[in-house]
CSV table of C-alpha atoms and ligand atoms in Angstrom, one decimal:
chain,number,residue,atom,x,y,z
I,86,UNK,CA,88.2,-13.5,-27.0
I,87,UNK,CA,85.2,-11.7,-25.5
I,88,UNK,CA,85.8,-8.7,-23.4
I,89,UNK,CA,84.5,-9.1,-19.8
I,90,UNK,CA,81.5,-6.9,-19.1
I,91,UNK,CA,81.5,-4.6,-16.1
I,92,UNK,CA,79.3,-5.7,-13.2
I,93,UNK,CA,77.3,-2.5,-13.6
I,94,UNK,CA,77.1,-0.4,-16.7
I,95,UNK,CA,74.9,2.7,-16.4
I,96,UNK,CA,74.2,4.5,-19.7
I,97,UNK,CA,72.7,7.9,-20.1
I,98,UNK,CA,70.5,7.5,-17.0
I,99,UNK,CA,67.9,10.2,-16.4
I,100,UNK,CA,65.7,10.5,-13.3
I,101,UNK,CA,63.0,13.0,-12.9
I,102,UNK,CA,60.7,14.1,-10.0
I,103,UNK,CA,57.3,15.7,-10.6
I,104,UNK,CA,57.1,18.8,-8.5
I,105,UNK,CA,54.6,21.7,-8.3
I,106,UNK,CA,56.9,23.9,-10.2
I,107,UNK,CA,57.4,21.3,-13.0
I,108,UNK,CA,59.6,18.4,-13.8
I,109,UNK,CA,62.9,18.4,-11.9
I,110,UNK,CA,65.7,16.7,-13.8
I,111,UNK,CA,67.6,15.4,-10.8
I,112,UNK,CA,69.8,13.1,-12.7
I,113,UNK,CA,70.3,14.2,-16.3
I,114,UNK,CA,72.1,11.7,-18.5
I,115,UNK,CA,74.9,10.1,-16.5
I,116,UNK,CA,77.0,7.1,-17.5
I,117,UNK,CA,79.4,5.1,-15.4
I,118,UNK,CA,80.6,1.6,-14.8
I,119,UNK,CA,81.5,-0.5,-11.8
I,120,UNK,CA,83.8,-3.5,-12.2
I,121,UNK,CA,83.6,-6.5,-10.0
I,122,UNK,CA,85.4,-5.7,-6.7
I,123,UNK,CA,85.7,-2.0,-7.6
I,124,UNK,CA,84.9,0.8,-5.2
I,125,UNK,CA,83.5,3.8,-7.0
I,126,UNK,CA,83.1,7.1,-5.1
I,127,UNK,CA,80.1,9.1,-6.2
I,128,UNK,CA,80.8,12.6,-4.9
I,129,UNK,CA,79.2,16.0,-5.1
I,130,UNK,CA,77.6,18.7,-3.0
I,131,UNK,CA,74.1,18.4,-1.5
I,132,UNK,CA,71.3,18.1,-4.1
I,133,UNK,CA,73.5,17.0,-7.0
I,134,UNK,CA,71.6,13.7,-7.4
I,135,UNK,CA,73.7,11.1,-5.6
I,136,UNK,CA,71.0,9.5,-3.5
I,137,UNK,CA,68.6,9.7,-6.5
I,138,UNK,CA,71.2,7.7,-8.5
I,139,UNK,CA,71.5,5.1,-5.8
I,140,UNK,CA,67.7,4.7,-5.4
I,141,UNK,CA,67.2,4.6,-9.2
I,142,UNK,CA,69.6,1.6,-9.4
I,143,UNK,CA,67.5,-0.3,-6.9
I,144,UNK,CA,64.3,1.1,-8.3
I,145,UNK,CA,63.2,2.4,-4.9
I,146,UNK,CA,62.5,6.0,-5.9
I,147,UNK,CA,59.9,8.2,-4.1
I,148,UNK,CA,56.4,8.1,-5.6
I,149,UNK,CA,56.9,11.3,-7.6
I,150,UNK,CA,60.2,10.0,-9.1
I,151,UNK,CA,60.7,8.0,-12.2
I,152,UNK,CA,63.5,6.8,-14.5
I,153,UNK,CA,63.0,9.0,-17.5
I,154,UNK,CA,65.6,7.3,-19.8
I,155,UNK,CA,68.7,5.4,-20.1
I,156,UNK,CA,69.9,1.9,-19.2
I,157,UNK,CA,71.3,0.2,-16.1
I,158,UNK,CA,73.0,-3.1,-17.0
I,159,UNK,CA,73.7,-5.2,-14.0
I,160,UNK,CA,75.3,-8.6,-14.9
I,161,UNK,CA,74.1,-7.8,-18.4
I,162,UNK,CA,70.4,-7.4,-17.5
I,163,UNK,CA,68.9,-3.9,-17.8
I,164,UNK,CA,67.5,-3.0,-14.4
I,165,UNK,CA,65.2,-0.4,-16.1
I,166,UNK,CA,63.2,-3.1,-17.8
I,167,UNK,CA,63.1,-5.8,-15.1
I,168,UNK,CA,59.6,-6.5,-13.6
I,169,UNK,CA,59.0,-5.5,-10.0
I,170,UNK,CA,59.0,-9.2,-9.1
I,171,UNK,CA,62.5,-9.6,-10.6
I,172,UNK,CA,63.7,-6.5,-8.8
I,173,UNK,CA,62.4,-7.8,-5.5
I,174,UNK,CA,64.4,-11.0,-6.0
I,175,UNK,CA,67.5,-9.0,-6.8
I,176,UNK,CA,67.4,-6.5,-3.9
I,177,UNK,CA,69.4,-7.5,-0.9
I,178,UNK,CA,70.7,-10.6,-2.7
I,179,UNK,CA,72.5,-9.0,-5.5
I,180,UNK,CA,72.4,-5.3,-4.8
I,181,UNK,CA,71.9,-3.9,-1.4
I,182,UNK,CA,71.9,-0.5,0.1
I,183,UNK,CA,73.0,1.3,3.2
I,184,UNK,CA,70.5,4.1,3.0
I,185,UNK,CA,71.4,7.7,4.0
I,186,UNK,CA,70.9,8.2,7.8
I,187,UNK,CA,70.0,4.5,8.1
I,188,UNK,CA,71.8,4.0,11.4
I,189,UNK,CA,69.2,6.2,13.1
I,190,UNK,CA,66.4,4.1,11.7
I,191,UNK,CA,67.2,0.8,13.6
I,192,UNK,CA,64.0,0.0,15.5
I,193,UNK,CA,64.7,1.0,19.1
I,194,UNK,CA,62.4,-1.7,20.6
I,195,UNK,CA,64.0,-4.7,18.9
I,196,UNK,CA,67.4,-6.2,19.7
I,197,UNK,CA,69.9,-5.5,16.9
I,198,UNK,CA,70.5,-9.2,16.3
I,199,UNK,CA,66.7,-9.8,15.9
I,200,UNK,CA,66.6,-7.1,13.2
I,201,UNK,CA,69.6,-8.7,11.4
I,202,UNK,CA,68.0,-12.2,11.7
I,203,UNK,CA,64.8,-10.8,10.2
I,204,UNK,CA,66.7,-9.9,7.0
I,205,UNK,CA,68.2,-13.4,6.9
I,206,UNK,CA,64.9,-15.3,7.5
I,207,UNK,CA,62.4,-13.2,5.7
I,208,UNK,CA,64.5,-12.1,2.7
I,209,UNK,CA,67.1,-14.9,2.7
I,210,UNK,CA,64.8,-17.8,3.5
I,211,UNK,CA,67.1,-19.1,6.3
I,212,UNK,CA,65.9,-21.1,9.3
I,213,UNK,CA,66.5,-19.7,12.8
I,214,UNK,CA,69.7,-21.7,13.4
I,215,UNK,CA,71.2,-20.7,10.1
I,216,UNK,CA,70.3,-17.1,10.7
I,217,UNK,CA,71.8,-17.2,14.1
I,218,UNK,CA,75.1,-18.6,12.8
I,219,UNK,CA,75.2,-16.1,9.9
I,220,UNK,CA,74.4,-13.1,12.2
I,221,UNK,CA,77.5,-13.9,14.3
I,222,UNK,CA,79.6,-14.3,11.1
I,223,UNK,CA,78.3,-10.9,9.8
I,224,UNK,CA,79.0,-9.2,13.1
I,225,UNK,CA,82.5,-10.6,13.0
I,226,UNK,CA,82.9,-9.3,9.4
I,227,UNK,CA,82.1,-5.7,10.3
I,228,UNK,CA,84.2,-5.8,13.5
I,229,UNK,CA,81.4,-6.3,16.1
I,230,UNK,CA,81.6,-8.9,18.9
I,231,UNK,CA,78.8,-11.5,18.5
I,232,UNK,CA,77.7,-11.1,22.1
I,233,UNK,CA,76.5,-7.7,21.1
I,234,UNK,CA,73.7,-9.2,19.0
I,235,UNK,CA,71.5,-9.2,22.1
I,236,UNK,CA,71.9,-5.4,22.6
I,237,UNK,CA,69.3,-2.8,21.7
I,238,UNK,CA,70.2,0.0,19.4
I,239,UNK,CA,70.5,2.5,22.2
I,240,UNK,CA,73.3,0.3,23.8
I,241,UNK,CA,75.4,0.8,20.6
I,242,UNK,CA,77.5,3.8,19.8
I,243,UNK,CA,77.0,5.6,16.5
I,244,UNK,CA,79.9,3.7,14.9
I,245,UNK,CA,78.5,0.4,16.1
I,246,UNK,CA,75.0,1.2,14.8
I,247,UNK,CA,76.5,2.0,11.4
I,248,UNK,CA,78.4,-1.3,11.4
I,249,UNK,CA,75.2,-3.2,12.2
I,250,UNK,CA,73.5,-1.5,9.3
I,251,UNK,CA,76.4,-2.4,7.0
I,252,UNK,CA,76.1,-6.0,8.3
I,253,UNK,CA,72.5,-6.0,7.2
I,254,UNK,CA,73.4,-4.8,3.8
I,255,UNK,CA,75.9,-7.7,3.5
I,256,UNK,CA,73.6,-10.3,5.0
I,257,UNK,CA,72.7,-12.0,1.7
I,258,UNK,CA,76.1,-11.8,0.2
I,259,UNK,CA,75.4,-9.2,-2.5
I,260,UNK,CA,77.7,-8.4,-5.4
I,261,UNK,CA,77.2,-4.6,-5.1
I,262,UNK,CA,76.6,-2.5,-2.0
I,263,UNK,CA,75.4,1.1,-2.4
I,264,UNK,CA,76.5,3.0,0.7
I,265,UNK,CA,74.9,6.4,1.0
I,266,UNK,CA,76.9,8.7,3.2
I,267,UNK,CA,77.8,5.8,5.6
I,268,UNK,CA,80.2,7.8,7.8
I,269,UNK,CA,78.8,11.4,7.6
I,270,UNK,CA,77.3,11.4,11.1
I,271,UNK,CA,80.4,9.9,12.7
I,272,UNK,CA,83.5,11.5,14.3
I,273,UNK,CA,86.7,11.4,12.4
I,274,UNK,CA,88.3,8.4,14.3
I,275,UNK,CA,85.2,6.3,14.0
I,276,UNK,CA,84.8,7.3,10.4
I,277,UNK,CA,88.2,5.9,9.7
I,278,UNK,CA,87.4,2.6,11.4
I,279,UNK,CA,84.1,2.2,9.5
I,280,UNK,CA,85.9,3.0,6.2
I,281,UNK,CA,88.5,0.4,7.1
I,282,UNK,CA,85.6,-2.1,7.3
I,283,UNK,CA,84.7,-1.3,3.7
I,284,UNK,CA,88.3,-1.7,2.5
I,285,UNK,CA,88.4,-5.0,4.3
I,286,UNK,CA,85.3,-6.1,2.4
I,287,UNK,CA,87.0,-5.4,-0.9
I,288,UNK,CA,90.1,-7.4,0.0
I,289,UNK,CA,88.3,-10.3,1.7
I,290,UNK,CA,85.1,-10.7,-0.3
I,291,UNK,CA,85.6,-8.8,-3.6
I,292,UNK,CA,82.3,-6.9,-3.1
I,293,UNK,CA,81.8,-3.9,-5.3
I,294,UNK,CA,80.8,-0.7,-3.6
I,295,UNK,CA,79.3,2.6,-4.7
I,296,UNK,CA,80.3,5.0,-2.0
I,297,UNK,CA,78.1,8.0,-2.0
I,298,UNK,CA,79.6,11.0,-0.2
I,299,UNK,CA,80.0,14.7,-0.2
I,300,UNK,CA,83.5,14.3,1.4
I,301,UNK,CA,86.4,14.0,-0.9
I,302,UNK,CA,88.6,12.5,1.8
I,303,UNK,CA,86.3,9.5,2.2
I,304,UNK,CA,86.8,8.8,-1.5
I,305,UNK,CA,90.6,9.2,-1.1
I,306,UNK,CA,90.6,6.7,1.7
I,307,UNK,CA,88.5,3.9,0.2
I,308,UNK,CA,87.8,4.1,-3.5
I,309,UNK,CA,89.6,3.1,-6.7
I,310,UNK,CA,87.5,5.3,-9.0
I,311,UNK,CA,85.7,8.6,-8.6
I,312,UNK,CA,82.7,10.2,-10.4
I,313,UNK,CA,82.2,13.8,-9.6
I,314,UNK,CA,78.5,14.9,-9.9
I,315,UNK,CA,77.3,18.4,-10.2
I,316,UNK,CA,73.6,19.4,-10.8
I,317,UNK,CA,72.6,16.0,-12.1
I,318,UNK,CA,75.6,15.5,-14.4
I,319,UNK,CA,78.9,13.8,-14.1
I,320,UNK,CA,81.6,16.4,-14.5
I,321,UNK,CA,84.7,14.2,-14.1
I,322,UNK,CA,85.4,10.5,-13.9
I,323,UNK,CA,88.9,9.0,-13.2
I,324,UNK,CA,90.9,6.5,-11.2
I,325,UNK,CA,91.2,8.1,-7.7
I,326,UNK,CA,95.0,8.5,-7.7
I,327,UNK,CA,94.9,10.2,-11.1
I,328,UNK,CA,92.0,12.5,-10.0
I,329,UNK,CA,94.0,13.8,-7.0
I,330,UNK,CA,97.2,14.1,-9.0
I,331,UNK,CA,95.7,15.7,-12.1
I,332,UNK,CA,92.2,17.0,-11.7
I,333,UNK,CA,90.8,18.4,-15.0
I,334,UNK,CA,87.4,20.0,-14.2
I,335,UNK,CA,87.2,23.4,-12.6
I,336,UNK,CA,84.6,22.1,-10.1
I,337,UNK,CA,87.0,19.3,-9.1
I,338,UNK,CA,89.8,21.9,-8.7
I,339,UNK,CA,87.4,23.8,-6.4
I,340,UNK,CA,86.5,20.7,-4.5
I,341,UNK,CA,90.1,19.8,-3.9
I,342,UNK,CA,90.7,23.3,-2.5
I,343,UNK,CA,87.7,23.1,-0.2
I,344,UNK,CA,88.9,20.0,1.8
I,345,UNK,CA,91.9,19.9,4.2
I,346,UNK,CA,94.8,17.5,3.5
I,347,UNK,CA,98.4,17.3,4.7
I,348,UNK,CA,99.6,19.8,2.1
I,349,UNK,CA,96.6,22.1,2.7
I,350,UNK,CA,95.9,23.0,6.3
I,351,UNK,CA,92.4,24.1,7.3
I,352,UNK,CA,93.2,27.8,7.3
I,353,UNK,CA,94.1,27.8,3.6
I,354,UNK,CA,90.9,26.3,2.4
I,355,UNK,CA,89.0,28.1,-0.3
I,356,UNK,CA,85.3,27.6,-0.9
I,357,UNK,CA,83.3,27.7,-4.1
I,358,UNK,CA,81.0,30.6,-3.9
I,359,UNK,CA,77.3,30.5,-4.8
I,360,UNK,CA,74.8,27.7,-5.2
I,361,UNK,CA,74.0,24.9,-7.8
I,362,UNK,CA,71.4,25.8,-10.4
I,363,UNK,CA,67.7,25.1,-10.3
I,364,UNK,CA,67.1,21.6,-11.8
I,365,UNK,CA,63.5,22.4,-12.9
I,366,UNK,CA,65.0,25.0,-15.3
I,367,UNK,CA,68.6,24.0,-15.8
I,368,UNK,CA,70.8,26.7,-17.3
I,369,UNK,CA,71.9,26.6,-20.9
I,370,UNK,CA,75.5,25.6,-21.6
I,371,UNK,CA,77.7,24.3,-18.7
I,372,UNK,CA,75.8,23.7,-15.5
I,373,UNK,CA,78.8,25.1,-13.5
I,374,UNK,CA,78.9,28.3,-15.5
I,375,UNK,CA,77.5,30.6,-12.7
I,376,UNK,CA,80.1,29.6,-10.2
I,377,UNK,CA,83.1,28.9,-12.5
I,378,UNK,CA,85.9,31.5,-12.4
I,379,UNK,CA,87.0,30.3,-15.8
I,380,UNK,CA,83.8,30.6,-17.7
I,381,UNK,CA,83.9,32.0,-21.2
I,382,UNK,CA,81.1,32.9,-23.6
I,383,UNK,CA,80.9,29.5,-25.1
I,384,UNK,CA,80.2,28.0,-21.6
I,385,UNK,CA,76.8,29.9,-21.5
I,386,UNK,CA,75.6,28.5,-24.9
I,387,UNK,CA,77.1,25.1,-25.4
I,388,UNK,CA,77.1,22.2,-23.0
I,389,UNK,CA,80.5,20.6,-22.7
I,390,UNK,CA,80.4,16.8,-23.3
I,391,UNK,CA,82.1,14.3,-21.0
I,392,UNK,CA,85.2,13.4,-23.1
I,393,UNK,CA,88.3,11.4,-22.5
I,394,UNK,CA,91.1,13.8,-21.5
I,395,UNK,CA,93.7,11.0,-20.9
I,396,UNK,CA,93.3,7.2,-21.0
I,397,UNK,CA,90.6,6.2,-18.5
I,398,UNK,CA,90.0,9.8,-17.4
I,399,UNK,CA,87.0,11.9,-18.5
I,400,UNK,CA,86.0,15.5,-17.9
I,401,UNK,CA,83.3,17.8,-19.2
I,402,UNK,CA,84.8,21.2,-19.7
I,403,UNK,CA,85.4,23.3,-22.8
I,404,UNK,CA,88.7,24.5,-21.4
I,405,UNK,CA,90.3,21.2,-20.5
I,406,UNK,CA,93.2,21.7,-22.9
I,407,UNK,CA,94.3,24.8,-20.8
I,408,UNK,CA,94.0,22.9,-17.5
I,409,UNK,CA,97.6,23.4,-16.4
I,410,UNK,CA,97.1,27.1,-16.4
I,411,UNK,CA,93.7,26.8,-14.7
I,412,UNK,CA,95.2,24.6,-12.0
I,413,UNK,CA,97.7,27.3,-11.1
I,414,UNK,CA,95.0,30.0,-11.0
I,415,UNK,CA,92.6,27.8,-9.0
I,416,UNK,CA,95.1,27.7,-6.1
I,417,UNK,CA,94.5,31.5,-5.5
I,418,UNK,CA,91.6,32.5,-3.3
I,419,UNK,CA,91.0,35.6,-5.4
I,420,UNK,CA,90.3,33.5,-8.4
I,421,UNK,CA,87.2,32.0,-6.7
I,422,UNK,CA,86.2,35.2,-5.1
I,423,UNK,CA,86.0,36.9,-8.4
I,424,UNK,CA,82.8,35.0,-9.3
I,425,UNK,CA,80.8,36.0,-6.2
G,567,LIG,N1,60.9,13.2,-3.8
G,567,LIG,C1,61.4,14.3,-4.3
G,567,LIG,N2,60.7,15.2,-5.0
G,567,LIG,C2,61.2,16.3,-5.6
G,567,LIG,N3,62.5,16.6,-5.6
G,567,LIG,C3,63.3,15.7,-5.0
G,567,LIG,C4,62.9,14.6,-4.3
G,567,LIG,N4,63.9,13.9,-3.8
G,567,LIG,C5,65.0,14.6,-4.1
G,567,LIG,N5,64.6,15.7,-4.8
G,567,LIG,C6,65.5,16.7,-5.4
G,567,LIG,O1,66.4,16.1,-6.4
G,567,LIG,C7,67.7,16.7,-6.3
G,567,LIG,C8,68.7,15.6,-6.0
G,567,LIG,O2,68.4,15.1,-4.7
G,567,LIG,P1,69.3,13.9,-4.0
G,567,LIG,O3,68.7,13.6,-2.7
G,567,LIG,O4,69.5,12.9,-5.0
G,567,LIG,O5,70.7,14.7,-3.8
G,567,LIG,P2,72.0,14.3,-3.0
G,567,LIG,O6,73.1,14.5,-3.9
G,567,LIG,O7,71.8,12.9,-2.4
G,567,LIG,O8,72.0,15.3,-1.8
G,567,LIG,P3,72.5,15.2,-0.3
G,567,LIG,O9,74.0,15.3,-0.3
G,567,LIG,O10,71.9,16.4,0.4
G,567,LIG,O11,72.0,13.9,0.3
G,567,LIG,C9,67.7,17.7,-5.2
G,567,LIG,O12,67.5,19.0,-5.8
G,567,LIG,C10,66.5,17.4,-4.4
G,567,LIG,O13,65.9,18.5,-3.8
G,568,LIG,S1,82.9,24.5,-19.4
G,568,LIG,FE1,83.3,26.6,-18.9
G,568,LIG,S2,81.9,27.1,-17.1
G,568,LIG,FE2,82.0,24.8,-17.4
G,568,LIG,S3,83.7,24.2,-16.0
G,568,LIG,FE3,84.6,24.5,-18.1
G,568,LIG,S4,85.3,26.6,-18.1
G,568,LIG,FE4,83.9,26.4,-16.3
G,569,LIG,MG1,71.8,12.2,-0.5
């Protein structure tokens, strides 16, 4: 019996930008999979390569960017090797994106419904009547009343604009939606409502989502799997529940300390001191070594591979076998202050 292939299978993906200072290795050999209907949270602090990964998948990198290596199998075709024409046919229809800050880029002089219909007619080849019917259906899907199709963007709240952009991404019924920080600019209550829309999609339509975010609570709320990025690498990958119950990587321990939850009120949050490394000249050894309170000599010479630490759970840390002790130490603020 043949094993079903994941919807998306990214292997050793590398993405580089040419800069005046040299080649920046923004994504430096990452591997992950997304199954049909699965929601993967891609998390990490600013500059770690989340947007670059999303844009590489759709092959819409900025001019100075390029895929420098690796493979991206989507329904068993390698996106790296498809022609531009094949990619054009695939965008929106099979993989679509809610780009970072996109709710602010709706055209202010066109009605929201017209902008949605344009996607349906120009990219989806629908006639006007079909596009009208599908627009109403899409608005309903994302929790907007269809009489709002005639509104201009300024007549929408932030949450409504974000839903409209999500409706556009769903317009042509894609298998995979890459949502880049879709709730970052929204207040907490609206965030929750928009995330509920994503959960709904999973239950009703079985659409896969890569949820790009710097906010660990967004992943907790909507995702099945998590991949933690740091400085262009994946440091930990796990089912979400397992990740929160048993994190393995010191960066993940730090991240979990830095976000409030029921057991950890705001006043007890601990931040990770320092900044990520320069990706034009990445450091030797572990990329987290300058900020890690548990770094040992080996961490400055040898890069830790991403290995399976329990079934279905991977981490890249030389000290993963001592994790129980590290977890205890990571709870203390002094542990993290000692690195500064
Ligand atoms: N066009 C570009 N030219 C050069 N460097 C770039 C370019 N776009 C992004 N970078 C750099 O690549 C790295 C990864 O950027 P990316 O936008 O993917 O990060 P991110 O994780 O999405 O961050 P954020 O959370 O701030 O959105 C960063 O160091 C960034 O400065
Ligand atoms: S490999 Fe070393 S520096 Fe990197 S996270 Fe593990 S202990 Fe810290
Ligand atoms: Mg980004």
